[in-house]
CSV table of C-alpha atoms in Angstrom, one decimal:
chain,number,residue,atom,x,y,z
A,1,UNK,CA,80.7,104.8,90.0
A,2,UNK,CA,77.8,106.9,91.0
A,3,UNK,CA,74.9,107.9,88.6
A,4,UNK,CA,75.9,111.0,86.5
A,5,UNK,CA,73.5,113.4,85.0
A,6,UNK,CA,73.4,116.7,83.2
A,7,UNK,CA,74.9,119.6,85.3
A,8,UNK,CA,76.9,117.2,87.6
A,9,UNK,CA,80.5,118.2,88.3
A,10,UNK,CA,83.6,116.6,89.6
A,11,UNK,CA,86.3,113.9,89.0
A,12,UNK,CA,83.7,111.2,88.0
A,13,UNK,CA,82.4,113.5,85.3
A,14,UNK,CA,86.0,114.1,84.0
A,15,UNK,CA,86.5,110.3,84.1
A,16,UNK,CA,83.3,109.8,82.1
A,17,UNK,CA,84.5,112.4,79.6
A,18,UNK,CA,87.8,110.6,79.3
A,19,UNK,CA,86.2,107.2,78.9
A,20,UNK,CA,83.9,108.5,76.1
A,21,UNK,CA,86.9,109.9,74.3
A,22,UNK,CA,88.8,106.7,74.7
A,23,UNK,CA,85.8,104.9,73.2
A,24,UNK,CA,85.9,107.3,70.2
A,25,UNK,CA,82.8,109.2,71.2
A,26,UNK,CA,84.6,112.5,71.7
A,27,UNK,CA,86.6,114.6,71.5
A,28,UNK,CA,85.5,116.0,74.8
A,29,UNK,CA,87.2,118.5,77.1
A,30,UNK,CA,87.8,116.7,80.4
A,31,UNK,CA,86.7,119.7,82.5
A,32,UNK,CA,84.5,117.7,84.9
A,33,UNK,CA,81.3,119.5,83.9
A,34,UNK,CA,78.5,117.5,82.5
A,35,UNK,CA,77.2,119.8,79.8
A,36,UNK,CA,75.4,119.4,76.5
A,37,UNK,CA,78.4,118.0,74.6
A,38,UNK,CA,79.0,115.4,77.2
A,39,UNK,CA,75.3,114.5,77.2
A,40,UNK,CA,75.3,114.2,73.4
A,41,UNK,CA,78.4,112.0,73.4
A,42,UNK,CA,76.9,109.8,76.1
A,43,UNK,CA,73.7,109.4,74.1
A,44,UNK,CA,75.7,108.3,71.0
A,45,UNK,CA,77.6,105.8,73.2
A,46,UNK,CA,74.3,104.4,74.6
A,47,UNK,CA,72.8,104.0,71.2
A,48,UNK,CA,75.8,102.2,69.9
A,49,UNK,CA,75.7,99.8,72.8
A,50,UNK,CA,72.0,99.0,72.7
A,51,UNK,CA,71.2,101.1,75.8
A,52,UNK,CA,68.4,103.6,76.4
A,53,UNK,CA,69.8,106.9,75.1
A,54,UNK,CA,68.6,109.0,78.1
A,55,UNK,CA,72.0,110.8,78.5
A,56,UNK,CA,72.2,109.6,82.1
A,57,UNK,CA,75.2,107.4,83.1
A,58,UNK,CA,73.3,104.9,85.2
A,59,UNK,CA,74.2,101.4,86.3
A,60,UNK,CA,73.9,99.8,82.9
A,61,UNK,CA,75.8,102.6,81.1
A,62,UNK,CA,78.5,102.6,83.7
A,63,UNK,CA,79.0,98.8,83.3
A,64,UNK,CA,79.2,99.3,79.5
A,65,UNK,CA,81.9,102.0,80.0
A,66,UNK,CA,84.0,99.7,82.2
A,67,UNK,CA,86.5,98.8,79.5
A,68,UNK,CA,87.3,102.5,78.9
A,69,UNK,CA,87.6,103.1,82.7
A,70,UNK,CA,89.9,100.2,83.3
A,71,UNK,CA,91.7,99.8,80.0
A,72,UNK,CA,90.7,96.3,79.1
A,73,UNK,CA,87.7,94.1,78.1
A,74,UNK,CA,86.9,90.4,78.0
A,75,UNK,CA,86.5,88.5,74.8
A,76,UNK,CA,85.0,85.0,74.4
A,77,UNK,CA,87.2,82.9,72.1
A,78,UNK,CA,85.5,81.6,68.9
A,79,UNK,CA,86.8,78.7,66.7
A,80,UNK,CA,89.9,79.6,64.8
A,81,UNK,CA,90.8,82.7,66.7
A,82,UNK,CA,94.3,83.5,67.9
A,83,UNK,CA,95.8,86.3,70.0
A,84,UNK,CA,96.6,88.1,66.8
A,85,UNK,CA,93.1,88.0,65.4
A,86,UNK,CA,91.6,89.0,68.7
A,87,UNK,CA,93.9,91.9,69.0
A,88,UNK,CA,93.1,93.0,65.5
A,89,UNK,CA,89.4,93.2,66.4
A,90,UNK,CA,90.0,95.8,69.0
A,91,UNK,CA,93.1,97.6,67.6
A,92,UNK,CA,95.1,96.1,70.4
A,93,UNK,CA,98.7,94.8,70.6
A,94,UNK,CA,99.0,91.0,70.0
A,95,UNK,CA,101.9,91.0,72.4
A,96,UNK,CA,99.8,92.7,75.1
A,97,UNK,CA,97.0,90.3,74.6
A,98,UNK,CA,99.3,87.3,74.9
A,99,UNK,CA,101.0,88.8,78.1
A,100,UNK,CA,97.6,89.3,79.7
A,101,UNK,CA,96.6,85.7,79.1
A,102,UNK,CA,99.8,83.8,79.9
A,103,UNK,CA,97.7,80.9,81.3
A,104,UNK,CA,96.8,80.0,77.7
A,105,UNK,CA,99.0,78.4,75.0
A,106,UNK,CA,99.1,81.0,72.1
A,107,UNK,CA,98.5,78.4,69.4
A,108,UNK,CA,95.7,76.5,71.2
A,109,UNK,CA,93.1,78.9,72.6
A,110,UNK,CA,90.1,77.0,74.1
A,111,UNK,CA,86.9,77.8,72.3
A,112,UNK,CA,84.6,79.6,74.7
A,113,UNK,CA,87.5,80.8,77.0
A,114,UNK,CA,87.4,84.3,78.2
A,115,UNK,CA,90.5,86.3,77.4
A,116,UNK,CA,91.6,89.7,78.6
A,117,UNK,CA,92.2,92.3,75.8
A,118,UNK,CA,94.2,95.4,76.9
A,119,UNK,CA,92.9,98.4,74.9
A,120,UNK,CA,95.4,100.6,73.1
A,121,UNK,CA,95.8,103.4,75.6
A,122,UNK,CA,97.6,103.8,79.0
A,123,UNK,CA,95.5,102.7,82.0
A,124,UNK,CA,96.6,105.5,84.3
A,125,UNK,CA,95.3,109.0,83.3
A,126,UNK,CA,97.4,112.0,84.6
A,127,UNK,CA,95.3,114.8,83.0
A,128,UNK,CA,92.2,114.6,85.2
A,129,UNK,CA,91.6,115.1,89.0
A,130,UNK,CA,91.7,111.9,91.1
A,131,UNK,CA,89.2,110.1,93.2
A,132,UNK,CA,88.8,106.8,95.0
A,133,UNK,CA,86.8,105.3,92.1
A,134,UNK,CA,89.6,106.1,89.6
A,135,UNK,CA,92.2,104.5,91.9
A,136,UNK,CA,90.1,101.3,91.9
A,137,UNK,CA,89.8,101.3,88.1
A,138,UNK,CA,93.5,101.8,87.7
A,139,UNK,CA,94.4,99.0,90.2
A,140,UNK,CA,92.0,96.6,88.4
A,141,UNK,CA,93.2,97.6,84.9
A,142,UNK,CA,96.9,97.3,85.7
A,143,UNK,CA,96.5,93.9,87.3
A,144,UNK,CA,94.5,92.6,84.3
A,145,UNK,CA,97.1,93.9,81.9
A,146,UNK,CA,100.2,92.7,83.8
A,147,UNK,CA,99.6,89.4,85.5
A,148,UNK,CA,102.9,89.7,87.4
A,149,UNK,CA,101.5,92.7,89.3
A,150,UNK,CA,99.6,91.9,92.5
A,151,UNK,CA,96.8,94.2,93.6
A,152,UNK,CA,94.8,94.1,96.9
A,153,UNK,CA,93.2,96.3,99.4
A,154,UNK,CA,95.4,96.6,102.5
A,155,UNK,CA,92.7,98.2,104.6
A,156,UNK,CA,89.7,100.4,104.5
A,157,UNK,CA,89.2,104.1,105.0
A,158,UNK,CA,86.8,105.7,107.5
A,159,UNK,CA,84.1,105.5,104.9
A,160,UNK,CA,85.0,102.0,103.9
A,161,UNK,CA,86.9,102.8,100.7
A,162,UNK,CA,89.8,100.4,99.9
A,163,UNK,CA,93.4,101.4,100.3
A,164,UNK,CA,94.9,99.7,97.3
A,165,UNK,CA,98.4,98.2,97.2
A,166,UNK,CA,100.3,97.3,94.1
A,167,UNK,CA,103.3,95.0,94.3
A,168,UNK,CA,105.7,93.4,91.9
A,169,UNK,CA,109.2,92.0,91.7
A,170,UNK,CA,110.8,88.8,93.1
A,171,UNK,CA,113.9,90.2,94.8
A,172,UNK,CA,114.8,90.2,98.5
A,173,UNK,CA,115.2,94.0,98.7
A,174,UNK,CA,111.7,95.0,99.8
A,175,UNK,CA,110.7,98.7,99.5
A,176,UNK,CA,107.4,100.3,100.3
A,177,UNK,CA,106.3,103.6,98.6
A,178,UNK,CA,103.1,105.5,99.7
A,179,UNK,CA,101.4,108.7,98.7
A,180,UNK,CA,98.4,111.0,99.3
A,181,UNK,CA,98.6,110.7,103.1
A,182,UNK,CA,97.2,114.2,103.0
A,183,UNK,CA,94.0,114.9,101.0
A,184,UNK,CA,95.1,118.1,99.3
A,185,UNK,CA,98.3,116.4,98.2
A,186,UNK,CA,96.4,114.0,95.9
A,187,UNK,CA,98.7,114.7,92.9
A,188,UNK,CA,101.1,112.2,94.4
A,189,UNK,CA,98.6,109.4,93.8
A,190,UNK,CA,98.9,109.4,90.0
A,191,UNK,CA,102.7,109.7,90.5
A,192,UNK,CA,102.8,106.2,92.1
A,193,UNK,CA,100.2,104.7,89.8
A,194,UNK,CA,101.9,106.0,86.7
A,195,UNK,CA,105.3,104.7,88.0
A,196,UNK,CA,103.8,101.3,88.5
A,197,UNK,CA,102.5,101.3,84.9
A,198,UNK,CA,105.8,102.5,83.5
A,199,UNK,CA,107.8,99.9,85.4
A,200,UNK,CA,105.4,97.1,84.4
A,201,UNK,CA,105.5,98.1,80.7
A,202,UNK,CA,109.3,98.3,80.8
A,203,UNK,CA,109.6,94.9,82.3
A,204,UNK,CA,107.1,93.4,79.9
A,205,UNK,CA,109.0,94.8,76.9
A,206,UNK,CA,112.4,93.9,78.2
A,207,UNK,CA,113.3,97.6,78.5
A,208,UNK,CA,114.5,100.0,81.1
A,209,UNK,CA,113.4,102.8,83.4
A,210,UNK,CA,115.6,105.8,84.4
A,211,UNK,CA,118.5,104.0,82.7
A,212,UNK,CA,118.0,100.8,84.8
A,213,UNK,CA,117.0,97.4,83.4
A,214,UNK,CA,113.5,96.8,84.6
A,215,UNK,CA,114.2,93.0,84.7
A,216,UNK,CA,117.3,93.5,86.8
A,217,UNK,CA,115.5,95.9,89.2
A,218,UNK,CA,112.6,93.4,89.7
A,219,UNK,CA,115.0,90.5,90.2
A,220,UNK,CA,116.7,92.5,92.9
A,221,UNK,CA,113.7,94.1,94.6
A,222,UNK,CA,110.1,93.7,95.5
A,223,UNK,CA,108.3,97.0,95.2
A,224,UNK,CA,105.0,97.6,97.1
A,225,UNK,CA,103.1,100.9,96.4
A,226,UNK,CA,100.1,102.4,98.3
A,227,UNK,CA,99.2,105.3,96.1
A,228,UNK,CA,96.2,106.7,97.9
A,229,UNK,CA,96.3,106.5,101.7
A,230,UNK,CA,93.5,109.0,102.2
A,231,UNK,CA,90.8,108.2,99.6
A,232,UNK,CA,87.9,109.9,101.5
A,233,UNK,CA,89.8,113.1,102.0
A,234,UNK,CA,90.9,113.2,98.4
A,235,UNK,CA,87.3,112.7,97.3
A,236,UNK,CA,86.4,115.7,99.4
A,237,UNK,CA,89.1,118.0,98.1
A,238,UNK,CA,88.6,117.1,94.4
A,239,UNK,CA,84.9,117.5,94.6
A,240,UNK,CA,83.8,113.9,94.2
A,241,UNK,CA,82.2,114.1,97.7
A,242,UNK,CA,79.8,117.0,97.5
A,243,UNK,CA,76.8,116.0,99.6
A,244,UNK,CA,75.7,113.6,102.3
A,245,UNK,CA,76.4,113.1,106.0
A,246,UNK,CA,80.2,112.8,105.7
A,247,UNK,CA,80.4,116.0,103.6
A,248,UNK,CA,78.3,118.0,106.0
A,249,UNK,CA,80.3,116.8,109.0
A,250,UNK,CA,83.6,117.8,107.3
A,251,UNK,CA,82.0,121.2,106.4
A,252,UNK,CA,81.0,121.7,110.0
A,253,UNK,CA,84.6,120.9,111.1
A,254,UNK,CA,86.0,123.3,108.6
A,255,UNK,CA,83.7,126.1,109.7
A,256,UNK,CA,85.6,126.2,112.9
A,257,UNK,CA,88.8,127.1,111.0
A,258,UNK,CA,87.8,129.9,108.6
A,259,UNK,CA,91.4,130.6,107.7
A,260,UNK,CA,91.6,127.2,105.9
A,261,UNK,CA,89.7,127.2,102.5
A,262,UNK,CA,87.2,124.4,102.2
A,263,UNK,CA,87.4,121.9,100.7
A,264,UNK,CA,90.8,122.6,98.9
A,265,UNK,CA,92.7,123.3,102.2
A,266,UNK,CA,91.6,120.0,103.7
A,267,UNK,CA,94.6,117.7,104.6
A,268,UNK,CA,93.0,115.3,107.1
A,269,UNK,CA,91.0,112.1,106.7
A,270,UNK,CA,87.2,112.6,106.5
A,271,UNK,CA,86.9,112.5,110.3
A,272,UNK,CA,89.4,115.4,110.7
A,273,UNK,CA,92.5,113.4,111.7
A,274,UNK,CA,95.8,114.2,110.1
A,275,UNK,CA,97.0,110.8,108.9
A,276,UNK,CA,100.7,111.8,109.0
A,277,UNK,CA,100.5,112.7,112.7
A,278,UNK,CA,99.1,109.4,113.8
A,279,UNK,CA,102.2,107.3,114.5
A,280,UNK,CA,103.7,106.4,117.8
A,281,UNK,CA,107.0,108.3,117.3
A,282,UNK,CA,106.8,111.4,119.5
A,283,UNK,CA,103.0,111.4,119.2
A,284,UNK,CA,102.6,113.1,122.6
A,285,UNK,CA,105.0,115.8,121.5
A,286,UNK,CA,103.2,116.4,118.3
A,287,UNK,CA,99.9,116.7,120.3
A,288,UNK,CA,101.5,119.4,122.5
A,289,UNK,CA,102.8,121.3,119.5
A,290,UNK,CA,99.5,121.2,117.6
A,291,UNK,CA,97.5,122.0,120.8
A,292,UNK,CA,99.7,125.1,121.4
A,293,UNK,CA,98.7,126.2,117.8
A,294,UNK,CA,95.1,125.8,118.7
A,295,UNK,CA,94.4,122.3,117.2
A,296,UNK,CA,92.8,120.3,119.9
A,297,UNK,CA,90.1,118.3,118.1
A,298,UNK,CA,89.0,117.3,114.6
A,299,UNK,CA,90.3,119.8,112.1
A,300,UNK,CA,91.0,120.2,108.4
A,301,UNK,CA,94.7,119.7,109.2
A,302,UNK,CA,97.1,119.0,112.1
A,303,UNK,CA,94.9,117.2,114.5
A,304,UNK,CA,96.9,114.1,115.8
A,305,UNK,CA,93.7,112.2,116.6
A,306,UNK,CA,92.6,110.8,120.0
A,307,UNK,CA,95.4,108.3,120.1
A,308,UNK,CA,98.2,106.9,117.9
A,309,UNK,CA,96.9,104.7,115.1
A,310,UNK,CA,93.3,105.5,115.9
A,311,UNK,CA,92.4,106.2,112.3
A,312,UNK,CA,91.8,103.1,110.1
A,313,UNK,CA,94.0,104.4,107.3
A,314,UNK,CA,97.1,104.9,109.5
A,315,UNK,CA,96.4,101.5,111.2
A,316,UNK,CA,96.3,99.9,107.8
A,317,UNK,CA,99.6,101.5,106.8
A,318,UNK,CA,101.3,100.4,110.0
A,319,UNK,CA,100.0,96.8,109.7
A,320,UNK,CA,101.2,96.6,106.1
A,321,UNK,CA,104.6,97.9,107.0
A,322,UNK,CA,105.0,95.4,109.8
A,323,UNK,CA,103.9,92.6,107.5
A,324,UNK,CA,105.9,93.6,104.4
A,325,UNK,CA,109.0,94.5,106.5
A,326,UNK,CA,110.6,96.8,104.0
A,327,UNK,CA,114.3,97.8,103.9
A,328,UNK,CA,113.3,101.3,102.9
A,329,UNK,CA,110.2,103.5,102.7
A,330,UNK,CA,109.4,106.5,100.7
A,331,UNK,CA,106.4,108.7,101.6
A,332,UNK,CA,105.4,111.2,98.9
A,333,UNK,CA,103.9,114.5,99.9
A,334,UNK,CA,103.7,118.0,98.4
A,335,UNK,CA,105.2,120.6,98.4
A,336,UNK,CA,108.6,122.2,98.9
A,337,UNK,CA,111.0,120.1,96.7
A,338,UNK,CA,112.8,118.8,99.8
A,339,UNK,CA,113.8,115.4,101.2
A,340,UNK,CA,113.4,114.7,104.9
A,341,UNK,CA,115.6,111.7,105.8
A,342,UNK,CA,116.0,111.5,109.6
A,343,UNK,CA,113.9,111.4,112.7
A,344,UNK,CA,115.1,113.4,115.7
A,345,UNK,CA,118.7,112.4,116.5
A,346,UNK,CA,118.4,109.0,114.8
A,347,UNK,CA,120.6,108.9,111.8
A,348,UNK,CA,120.3,105.5,110.1
A,349,UNK,CA,123.6,104.3,108.6
A,350,UNK,CA,123.6,105.1,104.9
A,351,UNK,CA,120.5,107.3,105.0
A,352,UNK,CA,122.4,110.5,104.4
A,353,UNK,CA,124.1,109.1,101.3
A,354,UNK,CA,120.8,107.8,100.0
A,355,UNK,CA,119.3,111.3,100.5
A,356,UNK,CA,122.2,112.7,98.6
A,357,UNK,CA,121.6,110.3,95.7
A,358,UNK,CA,118.0,111.2,95.6
A,359,UNK,CA,118.9,114.9,95.6
A,360,UNK,CA,121.3,114.4,92.7
A,361,UNK,CA,118.7,112.8,90.5
A,362,UNK,CA,115.8,115.1,91.4
A,363,UNK,CA,117.3,118.5,92.2
A,364,UNK,CA,115.5,118.4,95.6
A,365,UNK,CA,117.3,119.4,98.7
A,366,UNK,CA,117.9,117.1,101.7
A,367,UNK,CA,116.8,119.0,104.8
A,368,UNK,CA,116.1,118.6,108.5
A,369,UNK,CA,112.4,118.4,109.3
A,370,UNK,CA,111.0,121.6,110.9
A,371,UNK,CA,110.2,120.9,114.5
A,372,UNK,CA,106.5,121.7,114.1
A,373,UNK,CA,106.3,118.7,111.7
A,374,UNK,CA,109.1,116.6,113.2
A,375,UNK,CA,107.0,114.1,115.2
A,376,UNK,CA,104.4,111.3,114.7
A,377,UNK,CA,104.9,111.0,111.0
A,378,UNK,CA,104.9,107.7,109.1
A,379,UNK,CA,108.6,107.8,108.2
A,380,UNK,CA,109.4,109.0,111.7
A,381,UNK,CA,107.8,105.8,113.1
A,382,UNK,CA,109.5,103.6,110.5
A,383,UNK,CA,112.9,105.0,111.3
A,384,UNK,CA,112.3,104.8,115.1
A,385,UNK,CA,111.0,101.2,115.1
A,386,UNK,CA,113.1,99.7,112.2
A,387,UNK,CA,116.2,101.7,112.3
A,388,UNK,CA,116.1,101.6,108.5
A,389,UNK,CA,116.1,104.4,105.9
A,390,UNK,CA,112.8,106.3,105.6
A,391,UNK,CA,112.2,109.4,103.6
A,392,UNK,CA,109.5,112.0,103.1
A,393,UNK,CA,109.6,113.4,99.6
A,394,UNK,CA,108.0,116.8,99.4
A,395,UNK,CA,107.4,117.0,95.6
A,396,UNK,CA,106.6,120.1,93.7
A,397,UNK,CA,106.4,123.7,94.7
A,398,UNK,CA,103.5,126.1,95.3
A,399,UNK,CA,100.3,126.0,97.2
A,400,UNK,CA,98.4,122.8,97.8
A,401,UNK,CA,96.6,121.3,96.0
A,402,UNK,CA,99.2,121.7,93.2
A,403,UNK,CA,97.6,122.0,89.7
A,404,UNK,CA,97.7,119.1,87.3
A,405,UNK,CA,99.8,121.2,85.0
A,406,UNK,CA,102.7,120.6,87.5
A,407,UNK,CA,102.4,116.9,87.2
A,408,UNK,CA,104.8,116.3,84.3
A,409,UNK,CA,107.6,118.2,86.1
A,410,UNK,CA,106.9,116.3,89.4
A,411,UNK,CA,107.0,113.0,87.5
A,412,UNK,CA,110.2,113.8,85.7
A,413,UNK,CA,112.0,114.9,88.9
A,414,UNK,CA,110.8,112.0,91.0
A,415,UNK,CA,111.3,109.2,88.6
A,416,UNK,CA,115.0,108.7,89.6
A,417,UNK,CA,114.0,108.6,93.3
A,418,UNK,CA,111.3,106.0,92.6
A,419,UNK,CA,113.6,103.9,90.5
A,420,UNK,CA,116.8,104.1,92.6
A,421,UNK,CA,114.8,103.7,95.8
A,422,UNK,CA,114.5,100.0,95.0
A,423,UNK,CA,118.2,99.6,94.3
A,424,UNK,CA,120.1,101.7,96.8
A,425,UNK,CA,119.8,99.6,100.0
């Protein structure tokens, strides 16, 4: 996390406000504006934690806030302590503490051992704008809370930010879900993160999700999720990236396209490459279509790049897909409330029926991809190379970026797709 001061703005400030509220130094409005109330709450937090109460979220303060960013803390076991007594100290659930520390025998905790204590709130926030730092905190927090969940970067963005993957399940039916290929479609990132948390919690508690047993689902399938394919672009759109060389370069690119609002209209990666036009599935045709529309170089949207898989983010997704070898992929975008399920004249057996199932549980409409967007996409490449079901889900309706107030509806309508996607093949 960067240093935050009075008058700063953006997703990191909203996350700071959220963390202070989680730590009982609120309530604060998570408006992303570092004003007097945020500064006062931060000073009270600093005093309570033996820090210099300067009202600046510097390195030491950010480290002290980590438990309220990630949703867990570490506790050093003292003589006579149990999971129950440790949980009581922090208002946590004893069952959650035991689950997070499955390597220890509950009745014989080694004195001096460091145990993970999940704090009593959900890890994944869905009420604040997203940024790459928040994605990292959520990946870290979910993996600490649920040891059966694996988290790892599958690659790096143009600016070196990690592309996080979350995977769980022991079944043979492998499915790969991805989101936020486009920067101003960032609302799909919390969709996948929150699904991961809901599925993990259901499995841990022996419950279900969308009417399905979580245990049976994860016995049948292995689910891999990449919630934030374009972290740099998302940071630009949501205001986390407001200065510096990368910002100025993007601003100069955007100035050539005055009809696209900056930064909220930005879809591409930070270098101006559209990550969903990067795959070797009709890439040359996509280049011709976009060139005819006036897109011949780096742009806020619709530039195919100098060559297929030339962007590090698309290369990472292609490499993961080859390595994971899924039976089905879902790529979440916004907007339109439609499901694209085929590539060109390739109709994978069963794909039409799966699209109909997704439509039935979401209310979205299965449609043919418009020709202007029908080439070089991630699901196009997957269908062409694997001859397996691949789907682009255009969630929500309106003008990108969709407002966070739309998130509950998007989550509700996509939950069935996310759940049944692991079961239908």
